[in-house]
């Protein structure tokens, strides 16, 4: 009979590896969304894009279904991510408004 302690240790190691990968993937995602926020700010575009969010939710719904992941969890997780991204985009836009690159400040 297999040793439950060893099995538990092995499973926890897999979970730890997945958690590490998730953290690095989220960090990369937020770096990309910060670039999007800077581009939006410099182009005077709104922080949120409801059409894009709807497209993403539809795409993620299909991915979650295909992966066997709970749809409600996926929606909640995506809503949390989008909320954080929009808050970050607003902060970037506020910072951009106070910089010399802002065309409104450079009008003479």
PDB file of N, CA and C in Angstrom:
ATOM      1  N   UNK A   1       0.847  -1.181   0.000  1.00  0.00           N
ATOM      2  CA  UNK A   1       0.000   0.000   0.000  1.00  0.00           C
ATOM      3  C   UNK A   1       0.892   1.244   0.000  1.00  0.00           C
ATOM      4  N   UNK A   2       0.582   2.234  -0.865  1.00  0.00           N
ATOM      5  CA  UNK A   2       1.392   3.453  -0.941  1.00  0.00           C
ATOM      6  C   UNK A   2       1.341   4.235   0.374  1.00  0.00           C
ATOM      7  N   UNK A   3       2.434   4.914   0.651  1.00  0.00           N
ATOM      8  CA  UNK A   3       2.542   5.730   1.860  1.00  0.00           C
ATOM      9  C   UNK A   3       1.781   7.040   1.649  1.00  0.00           C
ATOM     10  N   UNK A   4       0.701   7.287   2.431  1.00  0.00           N
ATOM     11  CA  UNK A   4      -0.084   8.505   2.248  1.00  0.00           C
ATOM     12  C   UNK A   4       0.729   9.778   2.485  1.00  0.00           C
ATOM     13  N   UNK A   5       1.692   9.714   3.372  1.00  0.00           N
ATOM     14  CA  UNK A   5       2.517  10.896   3.648  1.00  0.00           C
ATOM     15  C   UNK A   5       3.329  11.278   2.419  1.00  0.00           C
ATOM     16  N   UNK A   6       3.899  10.291   1.754  1.00  0.00           N
ATOM     17  CA  UNK A   6       4.666  10.561   0.528  1.00  0.00           C
ATOM     18  C   UNK A   6       3.757  11.073  -0.587  1.00  0.00           C
ATOM     19  N   UNK A   7       2.595  10.471  -0.710  1.00  0.00           N
ATOM     20  CA  UNK A   7       1.646  10.921  -1.731  1.00  0.00           C
ATOM     21  C   UNK A   7       1.224  12.366  -1.473  1.00  0.00           C
ATOM     22  N   UNK A   8       0.948  12.666  -0.209  1.00  0.00           N
ATOM     23  CA  UNK A   8       0.548  14.020   0.157  1.00  0.00           C
ATOM     24  C   UNK A   8       1.665  15.013  -0.142  1.00  0.00           C
ATOM     25  N   UNK A   9       2.878  14.645   0.186  1.00  0.00           N
ATOM     26  CA  UNK A   9       4.032  15.508  -0.089  1.00  0.00           C
ATOM     27  C   UNK A   9       4.180  15.746  -1.585  1.00  0.00           C
ATOM     28  N   UNK A  10       4.034  14.695  -2.373  1.00  0.00           N
ATOM     29  CA  UNK A  10       4.158  14.826  -3.831  1.00  0.00           C
ATOM     30  C   UNK A  10       3.047  15.710  -4.397  1.00  0.00           C
ATOM     31  N   UNK A  11       1.834  15.518  -3.927  1.00  0.00           N
ATOM     32  CA  UNK A  11       0.721  16.345  -4.399  1.00  0.00           C
ATOM     33  C   UNK A  11       0.917  17.808  -4.012  1.00  0.00           C
ATOM     34  N   UNK A  12       1.369  18.028  -2.793  1.00  0.00           N
ATOM     35  CA  UNK A  12       1.603  19.406  -2.353  1.00  0.00           C
ATOM     36  C   UNK A  12       2.723  20.061  -3.157  1.00  0.00           C
ATOM     37  N   UNK A  13       3.719  19.294  -3.539  1.00  0.00           N
ATOM     38  CA  UNK A  13       4.795  19.840  -4.365  1.00  0.00           C
ATOM     39  C   UNK A  13       4.256  20.249  -5.734  1.00  0.00           C
ATOM     40  N   UNK A  14       3.380  19.441  -6.292  1.00  0.00           N
ATOM     41  CA  UNK A  14       2.749  19.807  -7.567  1.00  0.00           C
ATOM     42  C   UNK A  14       1.955  21.098  -7.417  1.00  0.00           C
ATOM     43  N   UNK A  15       1.201  21.203  -6.321  1.00  0.00           N
ATOM     44  CA  UNK A  15       0.419  22.419  -6.064  1.00  0.00           C
ATOM     45  C   UNK A  15       1.342  23.619  -5.924  1.00  0.00           C
ATOM     46  N   UNK A  16       2.437  23.460  -5.186  1.00  0.00           N
ATOM     47  CA  UNK A  16       3.394  24.561  -5.015  1.00  0.00           C
ATOM     48  C   UNK A  16       3.967  25.012  -6.355  1.00  0.00           C
ATOM     49  N   UNK A  17       4.275  24.065  -7.220  1.00  0.00           N
ATOM     50  CA  UNK A  17       4.800  24.403  -8.547  1.00  0.00           C
ATOM     51  C   UNK A  17       3.756  25.145  -9.381  1.00  0.00           C
ATOM     52  N   UNK A  18       2.527  24.691  -9.308  1.00  0.00           N
ATOM     53  CA  UNK A  18       1.448  25.363 -10.041  1.00  0.00           C
ATOM     54  C   UNK A  18       1.242  26.769  -9.496  1.00  0.00           C
ATOM     55  N   UNK A  19       1.260  26.912  -8.161  1.00  0.00           N
ATOM     56  CA  UNK A  19       1.110  28.240  -7.552  1.00  0.00           C
ATOM     57  C   UNK A  19       2.214  29.186  -8.022  1.00  0.00           C
ATOM     58  N   UNK A  20       3.438  28.698  -8.083  1.00  0.00           N
ATOM     59  CA  UNK A  20       4.553  29.531  -8.550  1.00  0.00           C
ATOM     60  C   UNK A  20       4.326  29.957  -9.999  1.00  0.00           C
ATOM     61  N   UNK A  21       3.897  29.019 -10.825  1.00  0.00           N
ATOM     62  CA  UNK A  21       3.628  29.348 -12.229  1.00  0.00           C
ATOM     63  C   UNK A  21       2.511  30.381 -12.335  1.00  0.00           C
ATOM     64  N   UNK A  22       1.463  30.232 -11.533  1.00  0.00           N
ATOM     65  CA  UNK A  22       0.362  31.200 -11.544  1.00  0.00           C
ATOM     66  C   UNK A  22       0.847  32.597 -11.171  1.00  0.00           C
ATOM     67  N   UNK A  23       1.672  32.689 -10.145  1.00  0.00           N
ATOM     68  CA  UNK A  23       2.180  33.995  -9.708  1.00  0.00           C
ATOM     69  C   UNK A  23       2.983  34.651 -10.825  1.00  0.00           C
ATOM     70  N   UNK A  24       3.863  33.893 -11.459  1.00  0.00           N
ATOM     71  CA  UNK A  24       4.669  34.464 -12.541  1.00  0.00           C
ATOM     72  C   UNK A  24       3.813  34.830 -13.752  1.00  0.00           C
ATOM     73  N   UNK A  25       2.806  34.026 -14.049  1.00  0.00           N
ATOM     74  CA  UNK A  25       1.912  34.339 -15.166  1.00  0.00           C
ATOM     75  C   UNK A  25       1.082  35.586 -14.861  1.00  0.00           C
ATOM     76  N   UNK A  26       0.600  35.705 -13.625  1.00  0.00           N
ATOM     77  CA  UNK A  26      -0.154  36.902 -13.254  1.00  0.00           C
ATOM     78  C   UNK A  26       0.728  38.143 -13.309  1.00  0.00           C
ATOM     79  N   UNK A  27       1.967  38.013 -12.866  1.00  0.00           N
ATOM     80  CA  UNK A  27       2.887  39.153 -12.930  1.00  0.00           C
ATOM     81  C   UNK A  27       3.100  39.585 -14.378  1.00  0.00           C
ATOM     82  N   UNK A  28       3.274  38.633 -15.270  1.00  0.00           N
ATOM     83  CA  UNK A  28       3.451  38.951 -16.687  1.00  0.00           C
ATOM     84  C   UNK A  28       2.181  39.576 -17.259  1.00  0.00           C
ATOM     85  N   UNK A  29       1.035  39.059 -16.855  1.00  0.00           N
ATOM     86  CA  UNK A  29      -0.241  39.615 -17.318  1.00  0.00           C
ATOM     87  C   UNK A  29      -0.373  41.071 -16.883  1.00  0.00           C
ATOM     88  N   UNK A  30      -0.024  41.359 -15.635  1.00  0.00           N
ATOM     89  CA  UNK A  30      -0.143  42.730 -15.146  1.00  0.00           C
ATOM     90  C   UNK A  30       0.894  43.657 -15.781  1.00  0.00           C
ATOM     91  N   UNK A  31       2.053  43.126 -16.152  1.00  0.00           N
ATOM     92  CA  UNK A  31       3.009  43.951 -16.909  1.00  0.00           C
ATOM     93  C   UNK A  31       2.409  44.325 -18.265  1.00  0.00           C
ATOM     94  N   UNK A  32       1.786  43.360 -18.920  1.00  0.00           N
ATOM     95  CA  UNK A  32       1.152  43.630 -20.220  1.00  0.00           C
ATOM     96  C   UNK A  32      -0.001  44.612 -20.076  1.00  0.00           C
ATOM     97  N   UNK A  33      -0.832  44.422 -19.053  1.00  0.00           N
ATOM     98  CA  UNK A  33      -1.960  45.334 -18.893  1.00  0.00           C
ATOM     99  C   UNK A  33      -1.497  46.724 -18.482  1.00  0.00           C
ATOM    100  N   UNK A  34      -0.351  46.835 -17.812  1.00  0.00           N
ATOM    101  CA  UNK A  34       0.198  48.163 -17.508  1.00  0.00           C
ATOM    102  C   UNK A  34       0.605  48.857 -18.804  1.00  0.00           C
ATOM    103  N   UNK A  35       1.174  48.099 -19.738  1.00  0.00           N
ATOM    104  CA  UNK A  35       1.515  48.669 -21.048  1.00  0.00           C
ATOM    105  C   UNK A  35       0.250  49.120 -21.782  1.00  0.00           C
ATOM    106  N   UNK A  36      -0.805  48.318 -21.680  1.00  0.00           N
ATOM    107  CA  UNK A  36      -2.087  48.705 -22.280  1.00  0.00           C
ATOM    108  C   UNK A  36      -2.585  49.994 -21.629  1.00  0.00           C
ATOM    109  N   UNK A  37      -2.485  50.074 -20.311  1.00  0.00           N
ATOM    110  CA  UNK A  37      -2.924  51.271 -19.593  1.00  0.00           C
ATOM    111  C   UNK A  37      -2.155  52.504 -20.013  1.00  0.00           C
ATOM    112  N   UNK A  38      -0.844  52.365 -20.196  1.00  0.00           N
ATOM    113  CA  UNK A  38      -0.025  53.496 -20.636  1.00  0.00           C
ATOM    114  C   UNK A  38      -0.413  53.920 -22.053  1.00  0.00           C
ATOM    115  N   UNK A  39      -0.647  52.951 -22.915  1.00  0.00           N
ATOM    116  CA  UNK A  39      -1.065  53.265 -24.287  1.00  0.00           C
ATOM    117  C   UNK A  39      -2.426  53.957 -24.290  1.00  0.00           C
ATOM    118  N   UNK A  40      -3.349  53.442 -23.492  1.00  0.00           N
ATOM    119  CA  UNK A  40      -4.666  54.082 -23.400  1.00  0.00           C
ATOM    120  C   UNK A  40      -4.535  55.512 -22.880  1.00  0.00           C
ATOM    121  N   UNK A  41      -3.720  55.702 -21.851  1.00  0.00           N
ATOM    122  CA  UNK A  41      -3.561  57.040 -21.270  1.00  0.00           C
ATOM    123  C   UNK A  41      -2.957  58.000 -22.282  1.00  0.00           C
ATOM    124  N   UNK A  42      -1.931  57.552 -22.986  1.00  0.00           N
ATOM    125  CA  UNK A  42      -1.277  58.436 -23.952  1.00  0.00           C
ATOM    126  C   UNK A  42      -2.156  58.707 -25.169  1.00  0.00           C
ATOM    127  N   UNK A  43      -3.125  57.833 -25.407  1.00  0.00           N
ATOM    128  CA  UNK A  43      -4.045  58.000 -26.536  1.00  0.00           C
ATOM    129  C   UNK A  43      -5.393  58.566 -26.099  1.00  0.00           C
ATOM    130  N   UNK A  44      -5.497  58.888 -24.826  1.00  0.00           N
ATOM    131  CA  UNK A  44      -6.732  59.441 -24.250  1.00  0.00           C
ATOM    132  C   UNK A  44      -7.925  58.510 -24.448  1.00  0.00           C
ATOM    133  N   UNK A  45      -7.686  57.221 -24.253  1.00  0.00           N
ATOM    134  CA  UNK A  45      -8.749  56.219 -24.330  1.00  0.00           C
ATOM    135  C   UNK A  45      -9.229  55.891 -22.922  1.00  0.00           C
ATOM    136  N   UNK A  46     -10.480  55.454 -22.775  1.00  0.00           N
ATOM    137  CA  UNK A  46     -10.996  55.142 -21.434  1.00  0.00           C
ATOM    138  C   UNK A  46     -10.300  53.931 -20.821  1.00  0.00           C
ATOM    139  N   UNK A  47     -10.279  53.907 -19.497  1.00  0.00           N
ATOM    140  CA  UNK A  47      -9.619  52.816 -18.773  1.00  0.00           C
ATOM    141  C   UNK A  47     -10.311  51.477 -18.998  1.00  0.00           C
ATOM    142  N   UNK A  48     -11.619  51.498 -19.140  1.00  0.00           N
ATOM    143  CA  UNK A  48     -12.323  50.229 -19.333  1.00  0.00           C
ATOM    144  C   UNK A  48     -12.862  50.128 -20.756  1.00  0.00           C
ATOM    145  N   UNK A  49     -13.029  48.888 -21.183  1.00  0.00           N
ATOM    146  CA  UNK A  49     -13.518  48.602 -22.531  1.00  0.00           C
ATOM    147  C   UNK A  49     -14.544  47.475 -22.415  1.00  0.00           C
ATOM    148  N   UNK A  50     -15.815  47.825 -22.183  1.00  0.00           N
ATOM    149  CA  UNK A  50     -16.840  46.802 -21.969  1.00  0.00           C
ATOM    150  C   UNK A  50     -16.948  45.777 -23.101  1.00  0.00           C
ATOM    151  N   UNK A  51     -16.745  46.195 -24.336  1.00  0.00           N
ATOM    152  CA  UNK A  51     -16.825  45.246 -25.458  1.00  0.00           C
ATOM    153  C   UNK A  51     -15.712  44.208 -25.347  1.00  0.00           C
ATOM    154  N   UNK A  52     -14.507  44.649 -25.029  1.00  0.00           N
ATOM    155  CA  UNK A  52     -13.377  43.731 -24.859  1.00  0.00           C
ATOM    156  C   UNK A  52     -13.627  42.791 -23.680  1.00  0.00           C
ATOM    157  N   UNK A  53     -14.144  43.341 -22.586  1.00  0.00           N
ATOM    158  CA  UNK A  53     -14.427  42.514 -21.413  1.00  0.00           C
ATOM    159  C   UNK A  53     -15.447  41.430 -21.746  1.00  0.00           C
ATOM    160  N   UNK A  54     -16.463  41.783 -22.530  1.00  0.00           N
ATOM    161  CA  UNK A  54     -17.484  40.810 -22.927  1.00  0.00           C
ATOM    162  C   UNK A  54     -16.873  39.712 -23.797  1.00  0.00           C
ATOM    163  N   UNK A  55     -16.023  40.111 -24.751  1.00  0.00           N
ATOM    164  CA  UNK A  55     -15.338  39.130 -25.606  1.00  0.00           C
ATOM    165  C   UNK A  55     -14.488  38.187 -24.761  1.00  0.00           C
ATOM    166  N   UNK A  56     -13.740  38.765 -23.831  1.00  0.00           N
ATOM    167  CA  UNK A  56     -12.865  37.967 -22.973  1.00  0.00           C
ATOM    168  C   UNK A  56     -13.676  36.988 -22.126  1.00  0.00           C
ATOM    169  N   UNK A  57     -14.776  37.464 -21.571  1.00  0.00           N
ATOM    170  CA  UNK A  57     -15.597  36.601 -20.727  1.00  0.00           C
ATOM    171  C   UNK A  57     -16.149  35.430 -21.530  1.00  0.00           C
ATOM    172  N   UNK A  58     -16.575  35.686 -22.746  1.00  0.00           N
ATOM    173  CA  UNK A  58     -17.071  34.617 -23.615  1.00  0.00           C
ATOM    174  C   UNK A  58     -15.958  33.618 -23.913  1.00  0.00           C
ATOM    175  N   UNK A  59     -14.782  34.130 -24.241  1.00  0.00           N
ATOM    176  CA  UNK A  59     -13.634  33.263 -24.542  1.00  0.00           C
ATOM    177  C   UNK A  59     -13.224  32.446 -23.319  1.00  0.00           C
ATOM    178  N   UNK A  60     -13.154  33.100 -22.158  1.00  0.00           N
ATOM    179  CA  UNK A  60     -12.749  32.407 -20.937  1.00  0.00           C
ATOM    180  C   UNK A  60     -13.800  31.397 -20.486  1.00  0.00           C
ATOM    181  N   UNK A  61     -15.060  31.694 -20.736  1.00  0.00           N
ATOM    182  CA  UNK A  61     -16.135  30.746 -20.423  1.00  0.00           C
ATOM    183  C   UNK A  61     -15.907  29.453 -21.200  1.00  0.00           C
ATOM    184  N   UNK A  62     -15.618  29.585 -22.484  1.00  0.00           N
ATOM    185  CA  UNK A  62     -15.373  28.404 -23.318  1.00  0.00           C
ATOM    186  C   UNK A  62     -14.124  27.661 -22.859  1.00  0.00           C
ATOM    187  N   UNK A  63     -13.068  28.399 -22.539  1.00  0.00           N
ATOM    188  CA  UNK A  63     -11.841  27.758 -22.056  1.00  0.00           C
ATOM    189  C   UNK A  63     -12.082  27.017 -20.747  1.00  0.00           C
ATOM    190  N   UNK A  64     -12.804  27.656 -19.833  1.00  0.00           N
ATOM    191  CA  UNK A  64     -13.088  27.034 -18.540  1.00  0.00           C
ATOM    192  C   UNK A  64     -13.915  25.766 -18.728  1.00  0.00           C
ATOM    193  N   UNK A  65     -14.897  25.857 -19.591  1.00  0.00           N
ATOM    194  CA  UNK A  65     -15.745  24.695 -19.858  1.00  0.00           C
ATOM    195  C   UNK A  65     -14.905  23.558 -20.432  1.00  0.00           C
ATOM    196  N   UNK A  66     -14.038  23.883 -21.375  1.00  0.00           N
ATOM    197  CA  UNK A  66     -13.172  22.887 -21.996  1.00  0.00           C
ATOM    198  C   UNK A  66     -12.204  22.271 -20.984  1.00  0.00           C
ATOM    199  N   UNK A  67     -11.735  23.089 -20.036  1.00  0.00           N
ATOM    200  CA  UNK A  67     -10.766  22.626 -19.044  1.00  0.00           C
ATOM    201  C   UNK A  67     -11.420  21.944 -17.845  1.00  0.00           C
ATOM    202  N   UNK A  68     -12.749  22.002 -17.772  1.00  0.00           N
ATOM    203  CA  UNK A  68     -13.431  21.406 -16.634  1.00  0.00           C
ATOM    204  C   UNK A  68     -13.360  22.269 -15.382  1.00  0.00           C
ATOM    205  N   UNK A  69     -13.205  23.578 -15.568  1.00  0.00           N
ATOM    206  CA  UNK A  69     -13.132  24.511 -14.446  1.00  0.00           C
ATOM    207  C   UNK A  69     -14.509  25.121 -14.213  1.00  0.00           C
ATOM    208  N   UNK A  70     -14.867  25.287 -12.968  1.00  0.00           N
ATOM    209  CA  UNK A  70     -16.165  25.844 -12.606  1.00  0.00           C
ATOM    210  C   UNK A  70     -16.371  27.209 -13.266  1.00  0.00           C
ATOM    211  N   UNK A  71     -17.482  27.375 -13.961  1.00  0.00           N
ATOM    212  CA  UNK A  71     -17.772  28.602 -14.709  1.00  0.00           C
ATOM    213  C   UNK A  71     -17.961  29.785 -13.768  1.00  0.00           C
ATOM    214  N   UNK A  72     -18.675  29.582 -12.662  1.00  0.00           N
ATOM    215  CA  UNK A  72     -18.883  30.687 -11.720  1.00  0.00           C
ATOM    216  C   UNK A  72     -17.558  31.169 -11.131  1.00  0.00           C
ATOM    217  N   UNK A  73     -16.682  30.231 -10.799  1.00  0.00           N
ATOM    218  CA  UNK A  73     -15.360  30.616 -10.301  1.00  0.00           C
ATOM    219  C   UNK A  73     -14.625  31.431 -11.354  1.00  0.00           C
ATOM    220  N   UNK A  74     -14.682  30.984 -12.591  1.00  0.00           N
ATOM    221  CA  UNK A  74     -14.002  31.682 -13.680  1.00  0.00           C
ATOM    222  C   UNK A  74     -14.515  33.107 -13.816  1.00  0.00           C
ATOM    223  N   UNK A  75     -15.833  33.280 -13.758  1.00  0.00           N
ATOM    224  CA  UNK A  75     -16.421  34.620 -13.860  1.00  0.00           C
ATOM    225  C   UNK A  75     -15.960  35.511 -12.711  1.00  0.00           C
ATOM    226  N   UNK A  76     -15.966  34.975 -11.494  1.00  0.00           N
ATOM    227  CA  UNK A  76     -15.545  35.756 -10.324  1.00  0.00           C
ATOM    228  C   UNK A  76     -14.066  36.129 -10.419  1.00  0.00           C
ATOM    229  N   UNK A  77     -13.249  35.176 -10.821  1.00  0.00           N
ATOM    230  CA  UNK A  77     -11.815  35.422 -10.941  1.00  0.00           C
ATOM    231  C   UNK A  77     -11.547  36.476 -12.011  1.00  0.00           C
ATOM    232  N   UNK A  78     -12.227  36.349 -13.148  1.00  0.00           N
ATOM    233  CA  UNK A  78     -12.053  37.318 -14.229  1.00  0.00           C
ATOM    234  C   UNK A  78     -12.529  38.698 -13.793  1.00  0.00           C
ATOM    235  N   UNK A  79     -13.658  38.760 -13.092  1.00  0.00           N
ATOM    236  CA  UNK A  79     -14.169  40.049 -12.605  1.00  0.00           C
ATOM    237  C   UNK A  79     -13.160  40.698 -11.659  1.00  0.00           C
ATOM    238  N   UNK A  80     -12.544  39.899 -10.807  1.00  0.00           N
ATOM    239  CA  UNK A  80     -11.524  40.428  -9.906  1.00  0.00           C
ATOM    240  C   UNK A  80     -10.339  40.979 -10.697  1.00  0.00           C
ATOM    241  N   UNK A  81      -9.855  40.206 -11.661  1.00  0.00           N
ATOM    242  CA  UNK A  81      -8.725  40.652 -12.482  1.00  0.00           C
ATOM    243  C   UNK A  81      -9.049  41.943 -13.223  1.00  0.00           C
ATOM    244  N   UNK A  82     -10.204  41.992 -13.848  1.00  0.00           N
ATOM    245  CA  UNK A  82     -10.596  43.179 -14.610  1.00  0.00           C
ATOM    246  C   UNK A  82     -10.696  44.388 -13.689  1.00  0.00           C
ATOM    247  N   UNK A  83     -11.252  44.196 -12.507  1.00  0.00           N
ATOM    248  CA  UNK A  83     -11.339  45.298 -11.549  1.00  0.00           C
ATOM    249  C   UNK A  83      -9.975  45.847 -11.185  1.00  0.00           C
ATOM    250  N   UNK A  84      -9.020  44.958 -10.958  1.00  0.00           N
ATOM    251  CA  UNK A  84      -7.654  45.381 -10.639  1.00  0.00           C
ATOM    252  C   UNK A  84      -7.009  46.092 -11.824  1.00  0.00           C
ATOM    253  N   UNK A  85      -7.218  45.573 -13.007  1.00  0.00           N
ATOM    254  CA  UNK A  85      -6.640  46.170 -14.212  1.00  0.00           C
ATOM    255  C   UNK A  85      -7.214  47.566 -14.447  1.00  0.00           C
ATOM    256  N   UNK A  86      -8.524  47.714 -14.321  1.00  0.00           N
ATOM    257  CA  UNK A  86      -9.146  49.026 -14.536  1.00  0.00           C
ATOM    258  C   UNK A  86      -8.643  50.031 -13.508  1.00  0.00           C
ATOM    259  N   UNK A  87      -8.537  49.612 -12.257  1.00  0.00           N
ATOM    260  CA  UNK A  87      -8.001  50.510 -11.225  1.00  0.00           C
ATOM    261  C   UNK A  87      -6.576  50.930 -11.574  1.00  0.00           C
ATOM    262  N   UNK A  88      -5.791  49.986 -12.068  1.00  0.00           N
ATOM    263  CA  UNK A  88      -4.416  50.286 -12.474  1.00  0.00           C
ATOM    264  C   UNK A  88      -4.398  51.233 -13.673  1.00  0.00           C
ATOM    265  N   UNK A  89      -5.273  51.007 -14.637  1.00  0.00           N
ATOM    266  CA  UNK A  89      -5.346  51.889 -15.807  1.00  0.00           C
ATOM    267  C   UNK A  89      -5.723  53.309 -15.389  1.00  0.00           C
ATOM    268  N   UNK A  90      -6.646  53.434 -14.449  1.00  0.00           N
ATOM    269  CA  UNK A  90      -7.035  54.761 -13.964  1.00  0.00           C
ATOM    270  C   UNK A  90      -5.872  55.451 -13.261  1.00  0.00           C
ATOM    271  N   UNK A  91      -5.109  54.695 -12.488  1.00  0.00           N
ATOM    272  CA  UNK A  91      -3.943  55.261 -11.805  1.00  0.00           C
ATOM    273  C   UNK A  91      -2.892  55.709 -12.819  1.00  0.00           C
ATOM    274  N   UNK A  92      -2.678  54.914 -13.845  1.00  0.00           N
ATOM    275  CA  UNK A  92      -1.725  55.278 -14.898  1.00  0.00           C
ATOM    276  C   UNK A  92      -2.200  56.537 -15.611  1.00  0.00           C
ATOM    277  N   UNK A  93      -3.492  56.607 -15.915  1.00  0.00           N
ATOM    278  CA  UNK A  93      -4.044  57.781 -16.597  1.00  0.00           C
ATOM    279  C   UNK A  93      -3.879  59.029 -15.734  1.00  0.00           C
ATOM    280  N   UNK A  94      -4.097  58.897 -14.430  1.00  0.00           N
ATOM    281  CA  UNK A  94      -3.942  60.042 -13.526  1.00  0.00           C
ATOM    282  C   UNK A  94      -2.492  60.506 -13.491  1.00  0.00           C
ATOM    283  N   UNK A  95      -1.562  59.570 -13.481  1.00  0.00           N
ATOM    284  CA  UNK A  95      -0.139  59.935 -13.500  1.00  0.00           C
ATOM    285  C   UNK A  95       0.219  60.597 -14.824  1.00  0.00           C
ATOM    286  N   UNK A  96      -0.326  60.068 -15.912  1.00  0.00           N
ATOM    287  CA  UNK A  96      -0.018  60.596 -17.236  1.00  0.00           C
ATOM    288  C   UNK A  96      -0.492  62.031 -17.381  1.00  0.00           C
ATOM    289  N   UNK A  97      -1.605  62.365 -16.752  1.00  0.00           N
ATOM    290  CA  UNK A  97      -2.152  63.720 -16.855  1.00  0.00           C
ATOM    291  C   UNK A  97      -1.192  64.763 -16.303  1.00  0.00           C
ATOM    292  N   UNK A  98      -0.313  64.353 -15.413  1.00  0.00           N
ATOM    293  CA  UNK A  98       0.612  65.289 -14.783  1.00  0.00           C
ATOM    294  C   UNK A  98       1.995  65.301 -15.428  1.00  0.00           C
ATOM    295  N   UNK A  99       2.136  64.701 -16.611  1.00  0.00           N
ATOM    296  CA  UNK A  99       3.452  64.619 -17.239  1.00  0.00           C
ATOM    297  C   UNK A  99       3.533  65.529 -18.458  1.00  0.00           C
ATOM    298  N   UNK A 100       4.749  65.901 -18.846  1.00  0.00           N
ATOM    299  CA  UNK A 100       4.926  66.742 -20.030  1.00  0.00           C
ATOM    300  C   UNK A 100       4.480  66.068 -21.324  1.00  0.00           C
ATOM    301  N   UNK A 101       4.374  64.721 -21.344  1.00  0.00           N
ATOM    302  CA  UNK A 101       3.944  64.030 -22.560  1.00  0.00           C
ATOM    303  C   UNK A 101       2.457  64.249 -22.839  1.00  0.00           C
ATOM    304  N   UNK A 102       1.743  64.783 -21.872  1.00  0.00           N
ATOM    305  CA  UNK A 102       0.318  65.015 -22.054  1.00  0.00           C
ATOM    306  C   UNK A 102       0.130  66.172 -23.024  1.00  0.00           C
ATOM    307  N   UNK A 103      -0.490  65.921 -24.182  1.00  0.00           N
ATOM    308  CA  UNK A 103      -0.652  66.973 -25.189  1.00  0.00           C
ATOM    309  C   UNK A 103      -1.432  68.179 -24.672  1.00  0.00           C
ATOM    310  N   UNK A 104      -2.323  67.970 -23.722  1.00  0.00           N
ATOM    311  CA  UNK A 104      -3.101  69.084 -23.177  1.00  0.00           C
ATOM    312  C   UNK A 104      -2.180  70.061 -22.448  1.00  0.00           C
ATOM    313  N   UNK A 105      -1.175  69.544 -21.751  1.00  0.00           N
ATOM    314  CA  UNK A 105      -0.241  70.402 -21.027  1.00  0.00           C
ATOM    315  C   UNK A 105       0.724  71.117 -21.965  1.00  0.00           C
ATOM    316  N   UNK A 106       0.919  70.581 -23.156  1.00  0.00           N
ATOM    317  CA  UNK A 106       1.895  71.143 -24.091  1.00  0.00           C
ATOM    318  C   UNK A 106       1.291  72.130 -25.077  1.00  0.00           C
ATOM    319  N   UNK A 107       0.016  72.442 -24.944  1.00  0.00           N
ATOM    320  CA  UNK A 107      -0.605  73.423 -25.844  1.00  0.00           C
ATOM    321  C   UNK A 107      -0.085  74.809 -25.497  1.00  0.00           C
ATOM    322  N   UNK A 108       0.311  75.536 -26.509  1.00  0.00           N
ATOM    323  CA  UNK A 108       0.781  76.916 -26.296  1.00  0.00           C
ATOM    324  C   UNK A 108       0.188  77.833 -27.311  1.00  0.00           C
TER     325      UNK A 108
END
